[in-house]
XYZ file of C-alpha atoms in Angstrom:
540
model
C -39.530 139.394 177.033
C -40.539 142.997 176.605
C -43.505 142.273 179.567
C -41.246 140.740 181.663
C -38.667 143.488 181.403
C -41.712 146.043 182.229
C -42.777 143.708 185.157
C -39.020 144.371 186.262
C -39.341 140.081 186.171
C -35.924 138.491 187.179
C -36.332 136.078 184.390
C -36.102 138.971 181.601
C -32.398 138.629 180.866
C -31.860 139.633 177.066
C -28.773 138.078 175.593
C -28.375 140.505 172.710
C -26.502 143.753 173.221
C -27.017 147.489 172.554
C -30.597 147.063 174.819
C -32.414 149.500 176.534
C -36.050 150.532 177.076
C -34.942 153.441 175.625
C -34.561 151.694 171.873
C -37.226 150.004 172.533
C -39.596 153.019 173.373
C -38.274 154.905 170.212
C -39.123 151.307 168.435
C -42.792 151.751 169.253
C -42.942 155.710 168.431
C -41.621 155.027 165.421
C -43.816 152.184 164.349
C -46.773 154.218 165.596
C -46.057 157.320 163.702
C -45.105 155.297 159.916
C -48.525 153.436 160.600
C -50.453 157.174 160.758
C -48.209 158.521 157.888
C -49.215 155.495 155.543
C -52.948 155.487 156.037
C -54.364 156.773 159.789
C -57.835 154.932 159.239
C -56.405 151.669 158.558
C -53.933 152.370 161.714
C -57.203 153.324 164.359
C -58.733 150.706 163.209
C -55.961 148.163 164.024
C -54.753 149.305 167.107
C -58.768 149.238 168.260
C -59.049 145.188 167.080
C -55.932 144.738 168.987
C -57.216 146.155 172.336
C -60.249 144.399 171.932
C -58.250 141.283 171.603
C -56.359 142.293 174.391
C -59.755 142.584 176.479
C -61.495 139.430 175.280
C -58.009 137.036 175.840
C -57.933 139.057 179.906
C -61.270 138.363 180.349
C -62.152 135.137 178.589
C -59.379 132.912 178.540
C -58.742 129.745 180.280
C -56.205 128.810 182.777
C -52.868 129.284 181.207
C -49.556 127.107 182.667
C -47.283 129.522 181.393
C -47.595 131.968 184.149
C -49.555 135.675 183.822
C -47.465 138.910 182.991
C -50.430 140.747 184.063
C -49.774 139.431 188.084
C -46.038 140.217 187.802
C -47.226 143.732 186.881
C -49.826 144.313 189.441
C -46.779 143.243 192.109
C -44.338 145.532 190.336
C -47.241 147.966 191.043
C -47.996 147.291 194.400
C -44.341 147.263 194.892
C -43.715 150.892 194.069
C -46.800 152.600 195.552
C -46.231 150.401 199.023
C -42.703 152.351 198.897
C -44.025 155.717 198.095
C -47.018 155.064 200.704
C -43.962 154.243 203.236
C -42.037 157.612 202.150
C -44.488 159.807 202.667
C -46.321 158.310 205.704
C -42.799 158.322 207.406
C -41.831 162.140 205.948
C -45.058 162.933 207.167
C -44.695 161.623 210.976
C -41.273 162.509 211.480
C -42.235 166.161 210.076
C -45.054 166.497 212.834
C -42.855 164.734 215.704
C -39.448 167.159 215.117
C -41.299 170.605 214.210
C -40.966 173.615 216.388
C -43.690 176.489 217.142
C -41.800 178.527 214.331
C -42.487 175.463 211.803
C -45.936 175.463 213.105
C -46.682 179.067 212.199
C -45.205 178.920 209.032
C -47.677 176.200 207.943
C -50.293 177.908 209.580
C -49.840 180.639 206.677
C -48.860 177.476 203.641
C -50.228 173.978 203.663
C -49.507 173.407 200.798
C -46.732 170.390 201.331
C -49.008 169.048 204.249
C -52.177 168.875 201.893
C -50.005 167.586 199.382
C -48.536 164.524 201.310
C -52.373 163.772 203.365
C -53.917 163.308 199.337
C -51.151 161.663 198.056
C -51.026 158.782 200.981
C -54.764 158.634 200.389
C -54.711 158.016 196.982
C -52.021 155.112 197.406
C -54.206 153.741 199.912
C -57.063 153.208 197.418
C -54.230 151.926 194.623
C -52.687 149.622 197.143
C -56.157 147.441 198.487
C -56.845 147.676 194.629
C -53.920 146.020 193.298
C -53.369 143.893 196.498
C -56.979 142.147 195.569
C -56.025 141.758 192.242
C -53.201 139.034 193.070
C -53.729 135.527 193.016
C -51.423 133.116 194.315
C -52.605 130.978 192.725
C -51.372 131.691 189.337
C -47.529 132.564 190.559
C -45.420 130.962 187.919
C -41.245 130.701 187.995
C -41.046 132.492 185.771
C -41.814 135.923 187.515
C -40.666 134.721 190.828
C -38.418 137.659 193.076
C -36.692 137.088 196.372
C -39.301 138.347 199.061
C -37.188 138.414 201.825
C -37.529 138.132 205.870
C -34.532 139.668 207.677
C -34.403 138.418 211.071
C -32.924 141.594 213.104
C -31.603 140.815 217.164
C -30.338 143.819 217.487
C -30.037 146.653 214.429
C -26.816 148.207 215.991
C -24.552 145.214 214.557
C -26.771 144.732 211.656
C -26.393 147.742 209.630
C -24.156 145.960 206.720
C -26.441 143.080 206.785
C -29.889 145.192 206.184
C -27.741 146.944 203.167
C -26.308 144.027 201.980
C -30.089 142.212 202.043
C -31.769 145.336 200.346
C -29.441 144.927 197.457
C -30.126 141.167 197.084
C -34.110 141.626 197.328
C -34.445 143.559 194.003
C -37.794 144.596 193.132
C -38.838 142.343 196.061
C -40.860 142.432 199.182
C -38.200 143.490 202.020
C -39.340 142.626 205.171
C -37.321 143.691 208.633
C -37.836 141.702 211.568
C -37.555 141.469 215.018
C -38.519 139.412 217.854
C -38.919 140.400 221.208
C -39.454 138.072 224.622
C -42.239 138.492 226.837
C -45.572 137.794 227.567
C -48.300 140.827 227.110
C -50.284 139.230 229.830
C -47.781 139.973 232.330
C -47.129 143.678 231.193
C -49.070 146.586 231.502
C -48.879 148.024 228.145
C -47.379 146.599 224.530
C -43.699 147.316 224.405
C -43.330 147.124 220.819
C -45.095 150.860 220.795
C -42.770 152.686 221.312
C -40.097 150.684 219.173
C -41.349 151.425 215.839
C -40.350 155.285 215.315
C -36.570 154.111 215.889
C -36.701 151.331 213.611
C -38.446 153.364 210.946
C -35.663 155.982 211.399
C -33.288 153.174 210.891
C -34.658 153.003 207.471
C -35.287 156.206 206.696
C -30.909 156.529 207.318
C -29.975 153.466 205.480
C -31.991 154.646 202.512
C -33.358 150.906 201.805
C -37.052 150.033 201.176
C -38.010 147.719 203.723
C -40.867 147.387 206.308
C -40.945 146.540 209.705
C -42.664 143.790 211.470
C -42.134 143.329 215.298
C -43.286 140.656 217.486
C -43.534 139.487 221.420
C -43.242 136.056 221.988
C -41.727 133.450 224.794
C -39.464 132.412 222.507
C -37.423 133.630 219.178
C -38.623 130.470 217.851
C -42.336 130.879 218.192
C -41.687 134.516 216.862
C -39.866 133.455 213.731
C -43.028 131.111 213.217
C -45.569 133.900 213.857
C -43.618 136.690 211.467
C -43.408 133.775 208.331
C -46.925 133.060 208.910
C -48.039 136.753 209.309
C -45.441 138.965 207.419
C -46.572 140.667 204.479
C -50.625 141.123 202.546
C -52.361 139.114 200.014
C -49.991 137.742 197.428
C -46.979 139.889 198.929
C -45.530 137.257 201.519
C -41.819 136.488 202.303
C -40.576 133.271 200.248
C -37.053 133.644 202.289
C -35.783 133.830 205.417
C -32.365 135.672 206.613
C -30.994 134.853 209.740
C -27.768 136.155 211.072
C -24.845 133.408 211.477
C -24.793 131.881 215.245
C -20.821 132.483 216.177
C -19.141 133.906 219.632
C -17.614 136.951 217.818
C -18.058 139.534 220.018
C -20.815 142.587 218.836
C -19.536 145.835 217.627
C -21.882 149.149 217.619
C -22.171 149.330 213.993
C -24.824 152.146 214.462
C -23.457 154.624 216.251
C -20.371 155.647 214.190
C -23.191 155.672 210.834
C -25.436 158.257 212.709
C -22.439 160.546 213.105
C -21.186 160.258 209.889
C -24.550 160.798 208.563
C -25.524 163.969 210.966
C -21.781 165.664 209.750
C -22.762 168.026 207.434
C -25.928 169.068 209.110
C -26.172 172.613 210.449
C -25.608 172.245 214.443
C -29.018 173.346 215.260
C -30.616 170.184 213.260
C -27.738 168.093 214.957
C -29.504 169.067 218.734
C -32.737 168.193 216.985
C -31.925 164.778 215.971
C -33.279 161.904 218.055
C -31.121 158.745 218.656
C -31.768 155.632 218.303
C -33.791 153.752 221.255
C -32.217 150.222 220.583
C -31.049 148.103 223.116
C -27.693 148.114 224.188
C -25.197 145.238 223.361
C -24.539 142.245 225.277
C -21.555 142.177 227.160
C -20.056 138.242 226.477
C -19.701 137.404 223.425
C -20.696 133.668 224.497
C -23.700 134.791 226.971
C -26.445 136.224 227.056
C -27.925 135.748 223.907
C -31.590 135.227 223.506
C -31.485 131.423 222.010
C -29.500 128.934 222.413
C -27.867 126.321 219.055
C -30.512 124.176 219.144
C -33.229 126.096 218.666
C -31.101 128.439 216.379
C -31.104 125.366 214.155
C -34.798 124.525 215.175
C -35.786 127.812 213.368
C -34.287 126.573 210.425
C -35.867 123.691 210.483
C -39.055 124.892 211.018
C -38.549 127.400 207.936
C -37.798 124.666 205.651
C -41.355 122.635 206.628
C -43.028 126.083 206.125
C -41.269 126.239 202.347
C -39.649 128.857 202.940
C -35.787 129.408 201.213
C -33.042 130.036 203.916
C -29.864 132.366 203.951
C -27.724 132.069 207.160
C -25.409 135.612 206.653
C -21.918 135.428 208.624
C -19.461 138.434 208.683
C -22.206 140.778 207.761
C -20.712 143.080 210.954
C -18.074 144.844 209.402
C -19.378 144.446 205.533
C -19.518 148.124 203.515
C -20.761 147.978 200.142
C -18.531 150.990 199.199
C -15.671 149.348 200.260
C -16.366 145.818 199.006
C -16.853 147.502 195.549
C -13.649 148.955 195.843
C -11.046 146.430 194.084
C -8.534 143.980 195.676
C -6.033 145.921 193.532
C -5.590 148.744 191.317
C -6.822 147.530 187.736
C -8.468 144.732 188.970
C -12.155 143.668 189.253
C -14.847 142.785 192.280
C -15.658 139.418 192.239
C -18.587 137.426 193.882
C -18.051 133.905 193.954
C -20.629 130.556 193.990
C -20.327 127.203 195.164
C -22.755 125.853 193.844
C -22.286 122.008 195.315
C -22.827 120.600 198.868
C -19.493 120.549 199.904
C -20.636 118.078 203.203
C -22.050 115.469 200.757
C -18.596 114.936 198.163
C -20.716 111.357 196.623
C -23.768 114.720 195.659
C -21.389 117.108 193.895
C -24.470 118.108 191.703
C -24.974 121.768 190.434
C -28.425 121.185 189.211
C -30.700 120.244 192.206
C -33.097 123.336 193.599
C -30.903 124.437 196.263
C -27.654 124.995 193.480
C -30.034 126.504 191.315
C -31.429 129.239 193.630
C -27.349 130.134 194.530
C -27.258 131.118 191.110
C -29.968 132.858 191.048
C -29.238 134.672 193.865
C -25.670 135.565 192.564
C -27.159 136.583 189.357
C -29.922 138.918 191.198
C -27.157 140.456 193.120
C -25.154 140.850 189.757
C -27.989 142.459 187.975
C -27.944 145.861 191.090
C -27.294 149.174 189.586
C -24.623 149.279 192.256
C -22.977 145.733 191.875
C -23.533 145.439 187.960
C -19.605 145.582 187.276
C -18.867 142.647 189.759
C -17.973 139.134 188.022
C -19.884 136.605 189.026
C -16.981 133.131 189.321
C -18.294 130.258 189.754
C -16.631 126.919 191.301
C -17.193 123.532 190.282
C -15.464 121.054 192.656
C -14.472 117.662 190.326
C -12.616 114.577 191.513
C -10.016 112.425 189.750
C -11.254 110.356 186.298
C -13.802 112.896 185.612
C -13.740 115.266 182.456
C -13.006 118.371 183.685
C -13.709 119.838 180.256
C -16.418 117.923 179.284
C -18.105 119.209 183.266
C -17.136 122.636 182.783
C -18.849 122.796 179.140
C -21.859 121.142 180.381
C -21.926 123.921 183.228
C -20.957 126.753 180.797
C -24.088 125.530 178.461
C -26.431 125.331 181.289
C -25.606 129.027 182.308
C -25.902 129.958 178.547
C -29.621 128.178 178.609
C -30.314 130.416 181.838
C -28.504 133.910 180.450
C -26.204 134.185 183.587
C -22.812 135.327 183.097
C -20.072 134.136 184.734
C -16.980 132.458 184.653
C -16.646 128.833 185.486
C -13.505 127.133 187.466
C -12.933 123.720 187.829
C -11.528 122.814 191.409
C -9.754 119.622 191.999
C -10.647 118.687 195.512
C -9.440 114.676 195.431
C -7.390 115.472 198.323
C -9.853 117.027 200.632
C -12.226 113.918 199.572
C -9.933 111.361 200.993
C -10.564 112.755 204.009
C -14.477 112.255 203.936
C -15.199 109.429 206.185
C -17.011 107.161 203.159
C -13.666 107.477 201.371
C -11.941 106.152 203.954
C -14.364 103.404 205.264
C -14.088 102.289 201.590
C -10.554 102.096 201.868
C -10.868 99.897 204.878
C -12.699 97.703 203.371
C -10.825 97.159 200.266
C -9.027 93.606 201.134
C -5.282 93.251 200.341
C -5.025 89.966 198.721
C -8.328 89.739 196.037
C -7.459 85.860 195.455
C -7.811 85.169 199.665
C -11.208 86.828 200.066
C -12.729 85.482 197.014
C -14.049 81.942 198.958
C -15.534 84.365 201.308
C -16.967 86.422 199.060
C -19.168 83.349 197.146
C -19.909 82.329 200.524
C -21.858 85.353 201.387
C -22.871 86.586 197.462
C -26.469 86.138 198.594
C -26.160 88.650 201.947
C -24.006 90.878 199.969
C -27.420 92.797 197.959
C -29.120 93.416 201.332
C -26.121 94.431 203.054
C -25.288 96.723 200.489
C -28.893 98.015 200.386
C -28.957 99.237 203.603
C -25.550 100.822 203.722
C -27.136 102.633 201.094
C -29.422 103.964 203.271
C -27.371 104.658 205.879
C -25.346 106.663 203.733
C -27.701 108.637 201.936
C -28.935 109.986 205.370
C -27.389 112.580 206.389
C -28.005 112.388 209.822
C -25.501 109.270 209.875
C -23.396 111.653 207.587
C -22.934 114.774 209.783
C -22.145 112.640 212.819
C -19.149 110.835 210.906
C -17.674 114.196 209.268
C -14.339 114.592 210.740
C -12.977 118.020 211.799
C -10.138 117.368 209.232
C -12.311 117.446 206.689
C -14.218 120.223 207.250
C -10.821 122.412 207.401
C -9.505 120.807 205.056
C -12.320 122.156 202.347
C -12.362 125.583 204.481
C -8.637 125.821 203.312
C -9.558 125.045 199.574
C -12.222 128.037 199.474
C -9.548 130.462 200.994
C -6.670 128.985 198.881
C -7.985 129.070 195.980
C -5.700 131.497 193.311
C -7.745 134.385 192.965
C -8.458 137.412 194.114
C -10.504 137.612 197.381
C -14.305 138.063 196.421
C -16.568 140.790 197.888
C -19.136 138.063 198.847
C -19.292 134.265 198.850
C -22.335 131.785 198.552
C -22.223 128.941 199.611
C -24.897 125.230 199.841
C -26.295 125.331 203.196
C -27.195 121.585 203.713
C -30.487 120.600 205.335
C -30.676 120.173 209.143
C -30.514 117.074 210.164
C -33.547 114.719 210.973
C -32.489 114.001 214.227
C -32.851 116.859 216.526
C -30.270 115.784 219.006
C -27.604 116.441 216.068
C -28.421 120.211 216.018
C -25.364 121.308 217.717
C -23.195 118.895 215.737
C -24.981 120.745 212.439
C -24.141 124.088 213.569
C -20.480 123.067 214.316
C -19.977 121.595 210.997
C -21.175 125.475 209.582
C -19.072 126.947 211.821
C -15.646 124.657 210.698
C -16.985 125.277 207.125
C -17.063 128.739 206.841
C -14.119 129.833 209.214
C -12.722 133.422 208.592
C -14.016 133.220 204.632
C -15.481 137.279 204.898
C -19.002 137.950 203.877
C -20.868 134.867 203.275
C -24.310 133.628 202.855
C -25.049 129.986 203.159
C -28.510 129.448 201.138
C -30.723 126.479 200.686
C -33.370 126.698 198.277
C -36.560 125.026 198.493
C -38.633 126.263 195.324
C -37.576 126.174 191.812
C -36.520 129.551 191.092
C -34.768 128.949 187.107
C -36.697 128.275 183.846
C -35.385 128.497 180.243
C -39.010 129.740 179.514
C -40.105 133.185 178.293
């Protein structure tokens, strides 16, 4: 536990109170110094034998299956100097592109600062191709696994709450920013993507968020999602998740604009002149045209991210999210809330909360919990149950399991029988129920032999969920849309939510995409996440 807490590992969530690495610092200083009062030979001597343990168990032993704290410490490493290398490789630039003649001349007489900065990105350099050899991926274990996120960026001018929202969630992760161009360099005369990065670094630079940018020109956003998951990031430092921006007709709003005022207020007028804007495209004019991909290969890109095994967040209204107001509370007294649905509310016959994709919700929840800045938000979680089930009994076993992972939060049981009769395998059931049992009994001996096979492959048919998403009624869909919004609580900050697999069947992509759309319907911020990698252990 103490390594993993170190390691800033996700997994290193003590239960016990009254913890800090502040205790635990004055812990060690305090066995160190009774060891040397008591007898300082016999304390050398054992601290030496324990380094040289230290050095022949790193050096000579075998592969381990319980993971390596010394990789999740070489990434917290790499980590921290990539962000320092990015602070002072972007202070640096910007301080050569905005200073005057007057600047000039006074650095002419001190370089001091300039020295300072050219040594110190140097000697991160060396630290980062150091470390970066050092990982293996080969030896990743769950147990220090962190959210190394891809943020798919159309246009940064109505993505500034997303990009704050995703730095938050990414803690101690590898925070990627992209963006994907169209176009074809053989048909231009010089890259276009030049020119682009000093605006998007500036972008960063004014959100305050640690993040890097990747750009990319491709024919089509597909093919550039592809090449920034197969590219993005260095060694053992690659994005395990992908964040795409929710595929709706709401109309854009210039989120950017209105930030880079507020930010240049209390700036002297002179540094006001001297501030650049920001070269990003203008937004489209429809809401419904001219966007750069169309539904089906929207949902394509999903697709493709879930072969690659990559985890998926799709993020809708992210446009007019503020963290400083979401953490405000609903009302005075009252607390900020996040909730989790942790079930696939599409599938009502899979209300499970313990496959991979439920698991990685919680983790997700419990990630964004664990931020300095979101650490007094409740995390409420919402367990949908039908009719002749133990509520108690379910909400115990869901309470224990979140006991066995250290996540606190408070579990609700939701009765949802009503919005289940709805589901079209409810109701074919129903249809099929006869009315008279004693008149469809001949029948039934009559055809007991047919009735295993038959069954069988309605099985089948059932469990697919192309066949599923095709016979999910609009009624439905609203109708569990209305429980989420209904439910007696206060409104959360944030919602997650099971984002079901795409279908198999291509031509069902729109269909999909609808289905999201119904599901999610004026809920606020919400991220719909399906998790492909087991994220949880009980472990240490």
């Amino acid at each position: 536990m103490p390594g993993q807490i170190c390691a800033r590992a996700l997994q290193g969530r003590p239960t016990f109170r009254y913890f800090t690495w502040h205790t635990c610092l004055l812990g060690i200083m305090g066995c160190a110094i009774m060891m040397f009062l008591i007898n300082a030979i016999y304390a050398s001597a054992s601290i030496a034998f324990m380094l040289l343990l230290l050095l022949l168990i790193h050096y000579l032993s075998p592969t381990s299956s319980w993971g390596y704290i010394s990789q999740a410490l070489i990434f917290h490493q790499d980590t921290t100097i990539f962000n320092t290398y990015t602070t002072y490789t972007t202070t640096y630039a910007n301080f050569n592109t905005n200073a005057t003649d007057t600047t000039f001349n006074t650095l002419s007489k001190n370089t001091t600062y300039t020295t300072y900065i050219v040594y110190t990105t140097t000697f991160n350099t060396l630290h980062v191709r150091k470390y970066l050899l050092m990982l293996d991926v080969r030896k990743d274990h769950v147990k220090f696994w962190r959210p190394q996120v891809l943020l798919m960026v159309s246009n940064p001018r109505t993505a500034v709450g997303l990009i704050s929202f995703i730095n938050d969630i990414k803690k101690s992760g590898l925070y990627v920013l992209g963006h994907v161009q169209l176009g074809e360099l053989n048909t231009l005369p010089s890259d276009p993507l030049q020119s682009q990065y000093d605006s998007w670094l500036s972008l960063v630079d004014h959100l305050n968020i640690k993040a890097f940018v990747n750009l990319t020109l491709a024919t089509s956003v597909r093919h550039g999602v592809q090449h920034l998951l197969f590219i993005s990031g260095l060694g053992g430092m690659r994005p395990n998740t992908l964040v795409l921006g929710f595929y709706d007709n709401n109309p854009p709003e210039d989120k950017l604009l209105g930030l880079v005022l507020s930010s240049s207020g209390p700036r002297d007028p002179e540094d006001q002149q001297q501030q650049k804007p920001f070269h990003f495209p203008s937004l489209r004019g429809d809401a419904a045209t001219e966007k750069s991909m169309d539904p089906q290969e929207y949902v394509a890109v999903i697709a493709d991210a879930i072969k690659m095994l990559k985890n998926v967040a799709l993020a809708r209204y992210f446009h007019d999210f503020q963290r400083t107001r979401a953490l405000l509370p609903a009302e005075k007294g009252a607390g900020v809330y996040v909730d989790v649905w942790p079930v696939n509310l599409l599938r009502p016959d899979s209300s499970s909360y313990v496959d991979t994709c439920s698991l990685f919700l919680l983790q997700l929840a419990c990630i964004l919990n664990m931020v300095r800045a979101w650490r007094r938000a409740r995390l409420r979680l919402f367990l949908c149950v039908e009719e002749g089930r133990s509520l108690r009994g379910t909400k115990e076993k869901l309470g224990q399991l979140l006991k066995e992972l250290r996540i606190k939060a408070t579990v609700y049981t939701v009765p949802w029988d009503s919005q289940v009769a709805l589901h079209w395998q409810r109701q074919s059931r129903a249809e099929k129920r006869p009315l008279d049992p004693a008149q469809e009994q001949p029948e039934q001996e009559e055809d007991n032999l047919e009735e295993p096979e038959v069954e069988e492959e309605e099985e089948e048919y059932v469990n697919s969920f192309p066949s599923n998403g095709a016979r999910l009624s609009d009624n439905y869909l609203l109708a569990v849309n209305r429980l989420i919004l209904d439910q007696p609580c206060l409104s959360p900050a944030v919602r997650f939510l099971y984002l079901p697999r795409p279908p198999a069947d291509t031509r069902r992509y729109t269909t999909y995409l609808r289905q999201l759309d119904l599901l999610t319907l004026n809920l606020g911020p919400t991220l719909l996440i399906h998790g492909v990698t087991p994220v949880l252990t009980t472990d240490l």
